[in-house]
Short mmCIF file of C-alpha atoms and ligand atoms in Angstrom, two decimals:
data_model
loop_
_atom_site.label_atom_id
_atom_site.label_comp_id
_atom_site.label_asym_id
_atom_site.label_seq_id
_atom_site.Cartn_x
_atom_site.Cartn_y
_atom_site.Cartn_z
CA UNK A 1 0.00 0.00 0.00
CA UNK A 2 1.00 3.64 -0.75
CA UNK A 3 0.77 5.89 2.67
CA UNK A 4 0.33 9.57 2.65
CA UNK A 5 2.19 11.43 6.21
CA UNK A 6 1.09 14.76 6.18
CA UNK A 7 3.99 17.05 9.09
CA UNK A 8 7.46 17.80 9.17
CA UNK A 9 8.71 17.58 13.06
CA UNK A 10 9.98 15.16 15.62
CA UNK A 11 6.61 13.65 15.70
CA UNK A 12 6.42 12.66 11.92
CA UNK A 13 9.91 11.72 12.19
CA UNK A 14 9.22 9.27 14.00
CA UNK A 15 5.98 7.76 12.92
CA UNK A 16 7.88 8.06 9.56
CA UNK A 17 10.33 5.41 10.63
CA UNK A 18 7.90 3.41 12.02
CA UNK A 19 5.54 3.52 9.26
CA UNK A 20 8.19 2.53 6.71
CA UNK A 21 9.22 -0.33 8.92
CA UNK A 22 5.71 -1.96 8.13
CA UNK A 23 5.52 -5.02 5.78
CA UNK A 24 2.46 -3.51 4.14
CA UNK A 25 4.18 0.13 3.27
CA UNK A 26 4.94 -0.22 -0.36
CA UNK A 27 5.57 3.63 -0.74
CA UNK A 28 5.71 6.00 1.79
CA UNK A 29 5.49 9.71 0.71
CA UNK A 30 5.87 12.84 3.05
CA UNK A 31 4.07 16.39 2.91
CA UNK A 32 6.13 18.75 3.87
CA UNK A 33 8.64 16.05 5.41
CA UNK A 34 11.90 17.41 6.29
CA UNK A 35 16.07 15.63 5.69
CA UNK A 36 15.53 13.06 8.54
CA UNK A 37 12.42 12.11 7.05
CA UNK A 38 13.62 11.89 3.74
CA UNK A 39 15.37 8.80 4.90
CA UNK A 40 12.01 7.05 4.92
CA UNK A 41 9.78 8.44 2.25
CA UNK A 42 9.86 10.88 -0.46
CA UNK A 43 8.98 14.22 0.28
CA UNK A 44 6.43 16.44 -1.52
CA UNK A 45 5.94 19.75 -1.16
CA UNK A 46 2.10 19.99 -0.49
CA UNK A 47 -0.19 22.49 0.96
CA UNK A 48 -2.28 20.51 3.39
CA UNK A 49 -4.86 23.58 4.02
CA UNK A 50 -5.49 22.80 -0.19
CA UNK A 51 -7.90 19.16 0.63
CA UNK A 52 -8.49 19.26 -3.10
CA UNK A 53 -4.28 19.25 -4.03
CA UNK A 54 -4.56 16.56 -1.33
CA UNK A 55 -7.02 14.74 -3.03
CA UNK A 56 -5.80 14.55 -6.62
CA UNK A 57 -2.58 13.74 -5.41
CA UNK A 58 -4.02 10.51 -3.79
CA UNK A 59 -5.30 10.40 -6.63
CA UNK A 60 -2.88 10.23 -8.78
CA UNK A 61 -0.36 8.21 -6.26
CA UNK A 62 -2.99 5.60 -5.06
CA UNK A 63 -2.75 6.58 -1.89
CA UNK A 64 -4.53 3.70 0.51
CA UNK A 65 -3.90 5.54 3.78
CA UNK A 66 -3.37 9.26 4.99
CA UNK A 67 -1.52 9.59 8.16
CA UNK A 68 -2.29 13.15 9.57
CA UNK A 69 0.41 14.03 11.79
CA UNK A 70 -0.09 17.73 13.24
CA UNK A 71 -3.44 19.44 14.88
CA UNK A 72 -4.23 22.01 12.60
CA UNK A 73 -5.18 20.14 9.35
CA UNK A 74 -7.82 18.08 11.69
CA UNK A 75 -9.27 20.58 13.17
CA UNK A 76 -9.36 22.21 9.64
CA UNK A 77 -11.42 19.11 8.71
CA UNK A 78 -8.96 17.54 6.45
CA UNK A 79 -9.76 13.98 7.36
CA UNK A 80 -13.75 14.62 6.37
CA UNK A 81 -12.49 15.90 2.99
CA UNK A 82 -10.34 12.91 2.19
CA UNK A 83 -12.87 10.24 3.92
CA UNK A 84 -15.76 12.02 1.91
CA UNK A 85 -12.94 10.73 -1.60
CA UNK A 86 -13.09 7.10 -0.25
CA UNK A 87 -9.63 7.82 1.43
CA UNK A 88 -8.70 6.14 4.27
CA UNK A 89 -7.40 9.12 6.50
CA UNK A 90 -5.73 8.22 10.43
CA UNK A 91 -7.07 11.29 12.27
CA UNK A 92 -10.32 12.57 13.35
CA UNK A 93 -13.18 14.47 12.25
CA UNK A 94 -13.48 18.33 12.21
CA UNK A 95 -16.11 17.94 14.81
CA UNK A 96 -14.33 15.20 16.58
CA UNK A 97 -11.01 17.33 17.00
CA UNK A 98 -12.83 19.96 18.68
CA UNK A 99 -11.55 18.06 22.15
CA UNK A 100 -8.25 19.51 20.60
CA UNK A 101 -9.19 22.74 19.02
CA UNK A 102 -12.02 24.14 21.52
CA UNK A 103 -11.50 23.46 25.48
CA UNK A 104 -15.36 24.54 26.48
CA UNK A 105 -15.77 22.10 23.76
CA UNK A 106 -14.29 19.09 26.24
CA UNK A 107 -15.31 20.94 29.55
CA UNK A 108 -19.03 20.75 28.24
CA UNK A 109 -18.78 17.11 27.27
CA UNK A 110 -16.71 16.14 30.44
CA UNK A 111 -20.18 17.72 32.42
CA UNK A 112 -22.36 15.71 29.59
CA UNK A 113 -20.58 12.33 30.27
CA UNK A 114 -19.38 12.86 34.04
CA UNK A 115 -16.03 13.00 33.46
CA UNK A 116 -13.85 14.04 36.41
CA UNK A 117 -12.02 17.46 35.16
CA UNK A 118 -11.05 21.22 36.86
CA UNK A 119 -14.24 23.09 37.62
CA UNK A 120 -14.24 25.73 35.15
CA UNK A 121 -16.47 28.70 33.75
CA UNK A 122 -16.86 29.86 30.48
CA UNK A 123 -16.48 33.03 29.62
CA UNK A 124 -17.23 35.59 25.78
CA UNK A 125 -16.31 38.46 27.53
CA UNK A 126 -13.77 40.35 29.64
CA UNK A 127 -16.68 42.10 32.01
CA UNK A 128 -17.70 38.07 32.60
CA UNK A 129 -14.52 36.49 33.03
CA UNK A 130 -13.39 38.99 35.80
CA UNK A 131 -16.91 38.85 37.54
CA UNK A 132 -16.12 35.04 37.30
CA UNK A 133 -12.88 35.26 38.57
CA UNK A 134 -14.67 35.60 42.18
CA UNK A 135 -15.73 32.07 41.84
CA UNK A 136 -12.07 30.95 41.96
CA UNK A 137 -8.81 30.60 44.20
CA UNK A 138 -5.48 31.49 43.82
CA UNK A 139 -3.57 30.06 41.42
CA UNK A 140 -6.13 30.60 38.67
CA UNK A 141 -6.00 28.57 35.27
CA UNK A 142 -7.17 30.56 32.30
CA UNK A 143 -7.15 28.71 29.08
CA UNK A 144 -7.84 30.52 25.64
CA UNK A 145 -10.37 28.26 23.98
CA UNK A 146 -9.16 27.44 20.91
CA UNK A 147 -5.46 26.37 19.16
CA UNK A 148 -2.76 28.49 20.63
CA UNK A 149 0.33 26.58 19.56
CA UNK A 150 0.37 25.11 23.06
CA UNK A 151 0.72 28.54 24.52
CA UNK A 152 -2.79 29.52 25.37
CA UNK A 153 -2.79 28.76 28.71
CA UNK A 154 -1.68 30.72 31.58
CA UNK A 155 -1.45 29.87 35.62
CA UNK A 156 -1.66 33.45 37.40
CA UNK A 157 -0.39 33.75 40.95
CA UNK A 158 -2.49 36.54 41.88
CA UNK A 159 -6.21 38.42 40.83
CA UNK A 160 -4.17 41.43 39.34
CA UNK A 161 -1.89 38.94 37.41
CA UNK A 162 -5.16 37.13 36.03
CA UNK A 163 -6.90 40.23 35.52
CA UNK A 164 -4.17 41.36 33.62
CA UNK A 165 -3.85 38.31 31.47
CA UNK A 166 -7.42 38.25 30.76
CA UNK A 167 -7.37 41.65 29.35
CA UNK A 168 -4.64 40.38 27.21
CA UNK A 169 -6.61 37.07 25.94
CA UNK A 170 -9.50 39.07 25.04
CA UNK A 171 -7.62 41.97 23.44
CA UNK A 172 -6.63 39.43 21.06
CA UNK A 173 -2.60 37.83 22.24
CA UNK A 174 -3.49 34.11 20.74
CA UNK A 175 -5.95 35.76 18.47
CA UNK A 176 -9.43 34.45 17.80
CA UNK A 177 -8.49 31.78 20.71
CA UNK A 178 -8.82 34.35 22.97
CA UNK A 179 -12.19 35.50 22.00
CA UNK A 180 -13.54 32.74 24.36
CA UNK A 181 -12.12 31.70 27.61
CA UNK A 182 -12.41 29.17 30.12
CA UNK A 183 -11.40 29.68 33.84
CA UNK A 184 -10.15 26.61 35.68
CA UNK A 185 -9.74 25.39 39.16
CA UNK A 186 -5.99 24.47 39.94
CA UNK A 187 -6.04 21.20 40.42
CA UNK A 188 -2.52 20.11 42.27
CA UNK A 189 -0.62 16.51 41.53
CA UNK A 190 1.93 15.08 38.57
CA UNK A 191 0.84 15.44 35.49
CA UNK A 192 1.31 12.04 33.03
CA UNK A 193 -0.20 11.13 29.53
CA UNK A 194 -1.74 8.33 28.41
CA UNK A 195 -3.07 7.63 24.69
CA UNK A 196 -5.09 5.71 23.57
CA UNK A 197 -6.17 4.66 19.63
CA UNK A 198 -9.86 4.47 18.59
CA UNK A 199 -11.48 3.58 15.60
CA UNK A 200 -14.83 5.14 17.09
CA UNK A 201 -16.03 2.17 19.25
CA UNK A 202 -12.99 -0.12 20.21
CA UNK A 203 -10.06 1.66 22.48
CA UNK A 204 -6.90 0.02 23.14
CA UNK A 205 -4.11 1.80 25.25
CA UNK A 206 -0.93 2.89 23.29
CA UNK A 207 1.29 4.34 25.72
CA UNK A 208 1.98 6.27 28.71
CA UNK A 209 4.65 9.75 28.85
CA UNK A 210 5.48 12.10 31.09
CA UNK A 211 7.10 15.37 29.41
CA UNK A 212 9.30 18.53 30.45
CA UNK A 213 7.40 21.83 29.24
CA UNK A 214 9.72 24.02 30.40
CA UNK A 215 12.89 25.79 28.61
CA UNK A 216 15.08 25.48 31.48
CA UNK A 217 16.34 22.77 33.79
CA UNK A 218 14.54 21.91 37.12
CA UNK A 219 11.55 22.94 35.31
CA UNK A 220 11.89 26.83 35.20
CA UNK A 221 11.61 29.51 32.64
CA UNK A 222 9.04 29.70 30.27
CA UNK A 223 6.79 27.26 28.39
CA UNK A 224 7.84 25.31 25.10
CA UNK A 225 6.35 22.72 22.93
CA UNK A 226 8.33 20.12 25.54
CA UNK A 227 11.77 19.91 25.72
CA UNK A 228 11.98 16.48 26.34
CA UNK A 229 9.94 13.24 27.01
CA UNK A 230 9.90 9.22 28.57
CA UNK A 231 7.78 6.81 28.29
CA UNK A 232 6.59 4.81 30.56
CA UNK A 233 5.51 7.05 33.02
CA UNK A 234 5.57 4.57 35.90
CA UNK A 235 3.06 7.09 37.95
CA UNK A 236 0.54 5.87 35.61
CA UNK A 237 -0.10 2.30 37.03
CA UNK A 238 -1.93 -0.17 35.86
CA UNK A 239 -4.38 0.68 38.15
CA UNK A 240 -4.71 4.34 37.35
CA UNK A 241 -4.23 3.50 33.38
CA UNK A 242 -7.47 1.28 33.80
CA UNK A 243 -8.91 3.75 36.20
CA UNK A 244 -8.37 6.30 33.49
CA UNK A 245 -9.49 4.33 30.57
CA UNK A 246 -12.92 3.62 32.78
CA UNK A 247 -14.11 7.00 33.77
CA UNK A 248 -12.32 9.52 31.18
CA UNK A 249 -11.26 7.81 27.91
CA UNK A 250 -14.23 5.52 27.53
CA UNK A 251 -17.01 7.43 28.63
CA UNK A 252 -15.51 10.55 26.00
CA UNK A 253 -15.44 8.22 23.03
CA UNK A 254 -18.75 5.98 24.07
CA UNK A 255 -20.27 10.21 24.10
CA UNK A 256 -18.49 11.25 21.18
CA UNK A 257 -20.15 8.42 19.30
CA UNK A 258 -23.55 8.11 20.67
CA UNK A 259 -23.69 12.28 19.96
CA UNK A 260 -22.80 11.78 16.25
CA UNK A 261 -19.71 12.77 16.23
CA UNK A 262 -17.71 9.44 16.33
CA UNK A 263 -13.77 10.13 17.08
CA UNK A 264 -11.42 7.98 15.26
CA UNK A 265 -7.53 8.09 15.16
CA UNK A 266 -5.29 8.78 18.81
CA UNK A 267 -6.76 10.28 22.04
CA UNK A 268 -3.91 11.72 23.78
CA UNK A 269 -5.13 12.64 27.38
CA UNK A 270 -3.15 15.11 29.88
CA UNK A 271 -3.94 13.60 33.28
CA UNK A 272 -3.29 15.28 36.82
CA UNK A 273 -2.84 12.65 39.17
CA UNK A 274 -4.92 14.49 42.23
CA UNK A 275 -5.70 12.99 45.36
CA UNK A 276 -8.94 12.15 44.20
CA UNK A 277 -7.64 9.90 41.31
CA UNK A 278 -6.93 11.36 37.98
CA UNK A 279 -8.33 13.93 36.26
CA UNK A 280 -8.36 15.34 32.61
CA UNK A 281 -6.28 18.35 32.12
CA UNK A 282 -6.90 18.60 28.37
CA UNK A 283 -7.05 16.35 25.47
CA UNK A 284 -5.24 16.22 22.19
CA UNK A 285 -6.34 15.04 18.83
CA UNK A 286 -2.98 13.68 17.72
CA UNK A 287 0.42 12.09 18.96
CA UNK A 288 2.05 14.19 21.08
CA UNK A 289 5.35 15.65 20.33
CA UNK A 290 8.18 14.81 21.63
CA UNK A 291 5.96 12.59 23.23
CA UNK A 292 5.20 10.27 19.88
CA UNK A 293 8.99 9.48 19.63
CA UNK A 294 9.52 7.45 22.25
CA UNK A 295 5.79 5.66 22.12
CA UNK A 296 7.55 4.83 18.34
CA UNK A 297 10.64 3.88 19.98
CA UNK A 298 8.98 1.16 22.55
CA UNK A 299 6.22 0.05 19.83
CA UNK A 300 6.78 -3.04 18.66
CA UNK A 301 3.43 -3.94 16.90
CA UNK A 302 2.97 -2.58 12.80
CA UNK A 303 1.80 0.53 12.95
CA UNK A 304 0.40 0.72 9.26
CA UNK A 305 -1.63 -2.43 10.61
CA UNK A 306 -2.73 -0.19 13.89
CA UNK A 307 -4.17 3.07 11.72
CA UNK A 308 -5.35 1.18 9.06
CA UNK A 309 -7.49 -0.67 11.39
CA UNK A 310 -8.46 2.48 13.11
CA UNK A 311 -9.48 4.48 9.92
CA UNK A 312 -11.60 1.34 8.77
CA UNK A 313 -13.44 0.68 11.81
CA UNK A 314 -11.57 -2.69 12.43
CA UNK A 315 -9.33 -1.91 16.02
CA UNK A 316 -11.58 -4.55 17.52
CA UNK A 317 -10.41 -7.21 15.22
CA UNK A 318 -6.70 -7.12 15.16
CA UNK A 319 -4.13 -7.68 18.32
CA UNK A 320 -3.75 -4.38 20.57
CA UNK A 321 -0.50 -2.33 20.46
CA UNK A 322 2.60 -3.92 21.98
CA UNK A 323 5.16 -1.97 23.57
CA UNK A 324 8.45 -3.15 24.85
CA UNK A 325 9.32 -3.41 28.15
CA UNK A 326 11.91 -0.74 28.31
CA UNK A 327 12.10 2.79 28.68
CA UNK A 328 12.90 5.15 26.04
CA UNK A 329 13.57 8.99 25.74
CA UNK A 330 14.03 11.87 24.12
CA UNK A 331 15.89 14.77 24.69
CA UNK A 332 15.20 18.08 22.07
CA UNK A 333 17.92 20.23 21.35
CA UNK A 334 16.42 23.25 20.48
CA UNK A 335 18.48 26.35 18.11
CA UNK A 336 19.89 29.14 20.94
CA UNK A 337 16.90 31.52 21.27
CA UNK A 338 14.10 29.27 21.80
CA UNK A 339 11.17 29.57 23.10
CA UNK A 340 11.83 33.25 21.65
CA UNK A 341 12.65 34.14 18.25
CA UNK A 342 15.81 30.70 17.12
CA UNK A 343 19.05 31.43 15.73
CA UNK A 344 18.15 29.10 12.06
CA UNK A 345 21.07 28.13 9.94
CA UNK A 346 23.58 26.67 12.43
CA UNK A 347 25.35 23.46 10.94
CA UNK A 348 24.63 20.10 12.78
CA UNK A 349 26.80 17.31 12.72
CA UNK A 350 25.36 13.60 12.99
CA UNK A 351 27.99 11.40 12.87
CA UNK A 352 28.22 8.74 15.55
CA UNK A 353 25.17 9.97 17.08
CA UNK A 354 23.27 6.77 15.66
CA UNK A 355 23.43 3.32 17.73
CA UNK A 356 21.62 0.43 18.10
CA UNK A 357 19.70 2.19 21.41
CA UNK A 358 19.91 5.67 20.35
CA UNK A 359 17.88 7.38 16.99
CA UNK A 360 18.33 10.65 16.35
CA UNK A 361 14.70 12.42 14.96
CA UNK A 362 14.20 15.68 12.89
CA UNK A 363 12.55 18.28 13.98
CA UNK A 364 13.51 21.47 12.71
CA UNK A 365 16.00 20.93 10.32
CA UNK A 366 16.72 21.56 6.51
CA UNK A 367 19.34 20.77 4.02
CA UNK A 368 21.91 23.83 2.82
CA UNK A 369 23.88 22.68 -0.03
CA UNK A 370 25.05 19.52 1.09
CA UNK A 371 24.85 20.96 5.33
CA UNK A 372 22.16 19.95 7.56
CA UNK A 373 21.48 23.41 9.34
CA UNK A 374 19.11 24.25 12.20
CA UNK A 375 14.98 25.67 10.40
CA UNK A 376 13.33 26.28 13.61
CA UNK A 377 12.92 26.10 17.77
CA UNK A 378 12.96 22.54 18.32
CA UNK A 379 15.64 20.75 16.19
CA UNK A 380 16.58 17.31 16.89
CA UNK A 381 14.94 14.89 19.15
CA UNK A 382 17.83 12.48 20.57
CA UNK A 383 15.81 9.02 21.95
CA UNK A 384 17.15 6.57 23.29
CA UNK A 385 16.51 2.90 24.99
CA UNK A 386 17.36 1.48 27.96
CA UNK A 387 16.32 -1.28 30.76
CA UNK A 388 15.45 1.51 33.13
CA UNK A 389 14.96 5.44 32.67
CA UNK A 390 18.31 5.38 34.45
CA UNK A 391 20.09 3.60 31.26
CA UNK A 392 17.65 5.18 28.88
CA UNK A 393 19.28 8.50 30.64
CA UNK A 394 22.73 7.58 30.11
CA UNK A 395 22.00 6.25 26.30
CA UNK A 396 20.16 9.11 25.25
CA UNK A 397 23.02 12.03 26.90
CA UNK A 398 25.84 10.14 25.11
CA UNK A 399 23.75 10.36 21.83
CA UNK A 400 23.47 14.09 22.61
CA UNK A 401 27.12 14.57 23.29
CA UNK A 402 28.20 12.90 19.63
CA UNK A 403 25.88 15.39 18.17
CA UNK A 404 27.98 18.89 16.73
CA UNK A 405 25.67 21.53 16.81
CA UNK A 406 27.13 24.52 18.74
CA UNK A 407 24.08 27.15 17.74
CA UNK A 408 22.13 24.26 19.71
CA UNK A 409 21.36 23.28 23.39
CA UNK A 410 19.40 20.81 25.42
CA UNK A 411 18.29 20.44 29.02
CA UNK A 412 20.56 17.90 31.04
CA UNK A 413 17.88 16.91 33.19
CA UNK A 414 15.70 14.96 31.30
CA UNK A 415 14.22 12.11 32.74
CA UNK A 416 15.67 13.20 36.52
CA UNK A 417 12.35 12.87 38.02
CA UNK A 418 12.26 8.83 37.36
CA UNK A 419 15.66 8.19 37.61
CA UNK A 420 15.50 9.49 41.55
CA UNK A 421 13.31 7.42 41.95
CA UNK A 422 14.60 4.87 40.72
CA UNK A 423 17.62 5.51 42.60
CA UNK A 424 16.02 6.43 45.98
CA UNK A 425 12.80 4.27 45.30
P1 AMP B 1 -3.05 22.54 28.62
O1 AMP B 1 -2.66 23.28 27.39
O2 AMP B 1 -4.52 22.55 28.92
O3 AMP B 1 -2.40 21.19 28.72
O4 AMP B 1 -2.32 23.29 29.82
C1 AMP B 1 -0.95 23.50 29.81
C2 AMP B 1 -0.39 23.19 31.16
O5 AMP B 1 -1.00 24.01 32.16
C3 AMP B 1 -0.67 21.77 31.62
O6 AMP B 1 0.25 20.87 31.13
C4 AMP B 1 -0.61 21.92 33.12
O7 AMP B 1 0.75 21.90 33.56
C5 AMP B 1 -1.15 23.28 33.36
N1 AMP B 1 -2.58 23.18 33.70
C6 AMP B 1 -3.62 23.20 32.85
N2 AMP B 1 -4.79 23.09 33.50
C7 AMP B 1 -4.49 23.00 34.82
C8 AMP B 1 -5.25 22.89 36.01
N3 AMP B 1 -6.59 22.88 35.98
N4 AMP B 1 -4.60 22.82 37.18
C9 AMP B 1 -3.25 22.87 37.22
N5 AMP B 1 -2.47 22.99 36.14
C10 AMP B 1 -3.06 23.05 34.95
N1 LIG B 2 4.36 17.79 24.03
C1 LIG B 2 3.07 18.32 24.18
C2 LIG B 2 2.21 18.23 22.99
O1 LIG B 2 2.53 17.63 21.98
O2 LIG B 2 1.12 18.77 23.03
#
């Protein structure tokens, strides 16, 4: 079969190499794709908010399966245009990714379907939100409601410092996301992921993470798109993973379905682990990223097999993911500048990075002549394997140190979390 992956970061990367490792991949094409992903499929230049370029060139390529790899194309319905051609498409709906692209979207169905969550209100209007802003405690969550980049969200100490960032959101800092905005309760505990993949009706479990969201070691400085990931999250037990899967991811899809508005492709869910079991912080529509690259890294089943199934209704008839028993992760090295405005263009250097427990993904980076230089914030995603997230530690920092990229640079703490307590128990 000819596959279509629509993305060009860490993320696609990764699925990229997974994807081409499938018996069943004949071709394997990428839109925009970038040089690490070029080692796996040819790249196209396409314009995936075009659905009808999309189309012809399935089309044209006999495409059997579109892999949508990034947010925005789903929640710009690209999946309905290519399922409405016969196309098998791994992603969800329009309406479906609105428990991405709209949080009082997924507040209102966690009320609908009992799902525990933050209290929150919803507010259109500045002279509202403050007003509701009464309701609430210090620290106070406010979340623009639609995409942000990741950056829509922001945890104010005090009722001037919220006040203040309201005004922002709905003077227009993420945009039309701001035009809408919930208000959350703070709900305190560690925050893991867990995703699952759906083809509508049958779930099966494909992973836990736990990432680092902020730029600077220790977990300080400002937010990024994560700077660095592990899977498994051992916080996630078995017990809370099926504790999870019972009263959040279940009930959402049984809701989503039963509503008309069936949600096919992966449910990434952002748990906090609260005293009170967990709870759902937000939920994606797509793999997570860096978070994908080490799910990729421990996932042993097919994965053409896996979204096939998904896109044609069949999950319930084929054997659920298998992971590996190991840990894996991934630390980003991110271009000097980042989260701000990157230095692009700095040279990279490969060489002996590569082993049989270490794979070095592409995030931001193009090809100069005959260079691999640095195109955006996030760069390279080095992932590596080991028996514990101790060893996976240790594999994935000597990848990083073989890498030459001085315009680059990476927190050293990745991982530290797990691997005190693995240390200390
Ligand atoms: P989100 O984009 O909804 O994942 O939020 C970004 C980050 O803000 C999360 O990863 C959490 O660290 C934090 N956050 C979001 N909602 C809450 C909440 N209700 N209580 C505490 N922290 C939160
Ligand atoms: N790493 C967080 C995300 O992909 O949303």
């Amino acid at each position: 079969m000819n596959i279509l992956l629509l993305g060009s970061g860490g993320r696609e990367h990764a699925l990229s190499w997974k994807l081409a490792q499938s018996p069943d991949c004949d071709k394997l094409w990428a839109a925009p794709g970038n040089p690490g992903i070029a080692q796996d499929a040819e790249c196209v230049a396409l314009d995936a908010t075009d659905h009808a370029a999309v189309i012809e060139f399935c089309r044209a390529n006999a495409i059997g399966l579109v892999v949508i790899g990034p947010e925005a194309p789903l929640v710009d319905g690209l999946a309905d245009s290519l399922r409405a051609e016969g196309i098998d498409t791994f992603g969800p709906s329009k309406q479906a990714a609105q428990l991405e692209g709209s949080k009082s979207f997924t507040k209102e169905l966690c009320d609908r379907a009992g799902i525990p969550t933050a209290r929150y209100r919803r507010c259109t209007s500045l002279e509202q939100a403050w007003g509701a802003l009464k309701r609430f405690d210090p620290p106070f969550v406010l979340k623009a409601d639609g995409l942000a980049a990741g950056k829509g969200v922001v945890i104010a100490e005090s009722r001037e410092e919220a006040q203040h960032a309201l005004s922002e959101m709905f003077d227009g800092r993420f945009g039309s996301a701001g035009s809408e905005v919930v208000i959350e309760q703070f709900l305190t505990g560690e925050e893991a992921s867990f995703f699952a993949l759906t083809d509508g009706v049958s779930i099966v479990p494909i992973g836990t993470a736990q990432d680092h969201k902020r730029v600077g070691e220790g977990d300080t400085g400002p937010n990024t798109g994560g700077m660095g990931a592990y899977s498994p999250a051992p916080v996630l037990t078995q017990a809370l993973q099926d504790r999870a899967m019972r009263e959040i991811i279940e009930p959402t899809v049984r809701t989503m379905r039963e509503e008309g508005m069936p949600y096919s492709g992966v449910l990434y869910a952002g748990l906090m682990l609260t005293g009170d079991g967990p709870q759902l912080i937000e939920y994606n529509a797509r793999f997570g990223d860096p978070e994908c690259q080490v799910l990729m890294m421990r996932l042993e089943s097919d994965l053409v097999e896996l979204m096939q199934a998904c896109a044609q209704g069949r999950l319930g008839e084929i054997a659920p993911p298998r992971l590996s028993d190991d840990f894996a992760l991934t630390v980003v090295m991110a271009a000097q500048g980042y989260p701000g405005t990157p230095k692009t263009g700095g040279a990279i250097g490969l060489d002996g990075a590569e082993s049989n427990s270490a794979k070095v993904f592409h995030a931001g980076t193009k090809m100069a002549g005959d260079t691999l230089v640095s195109s955006g914030g996030r760069v390279l995603n080095v992932t590596a394997r080991g028996a514990s997230a101790t060893e996976a530690q240790r594999n994935a920092y000597a990848a990083v140190d073989a890498v030459d990229f001085p315009d680059g640079f990476c927190r050293r703490d990745i991982g530290q979390r797990e691997v005190r307590r693995e240390t200390h128990g």
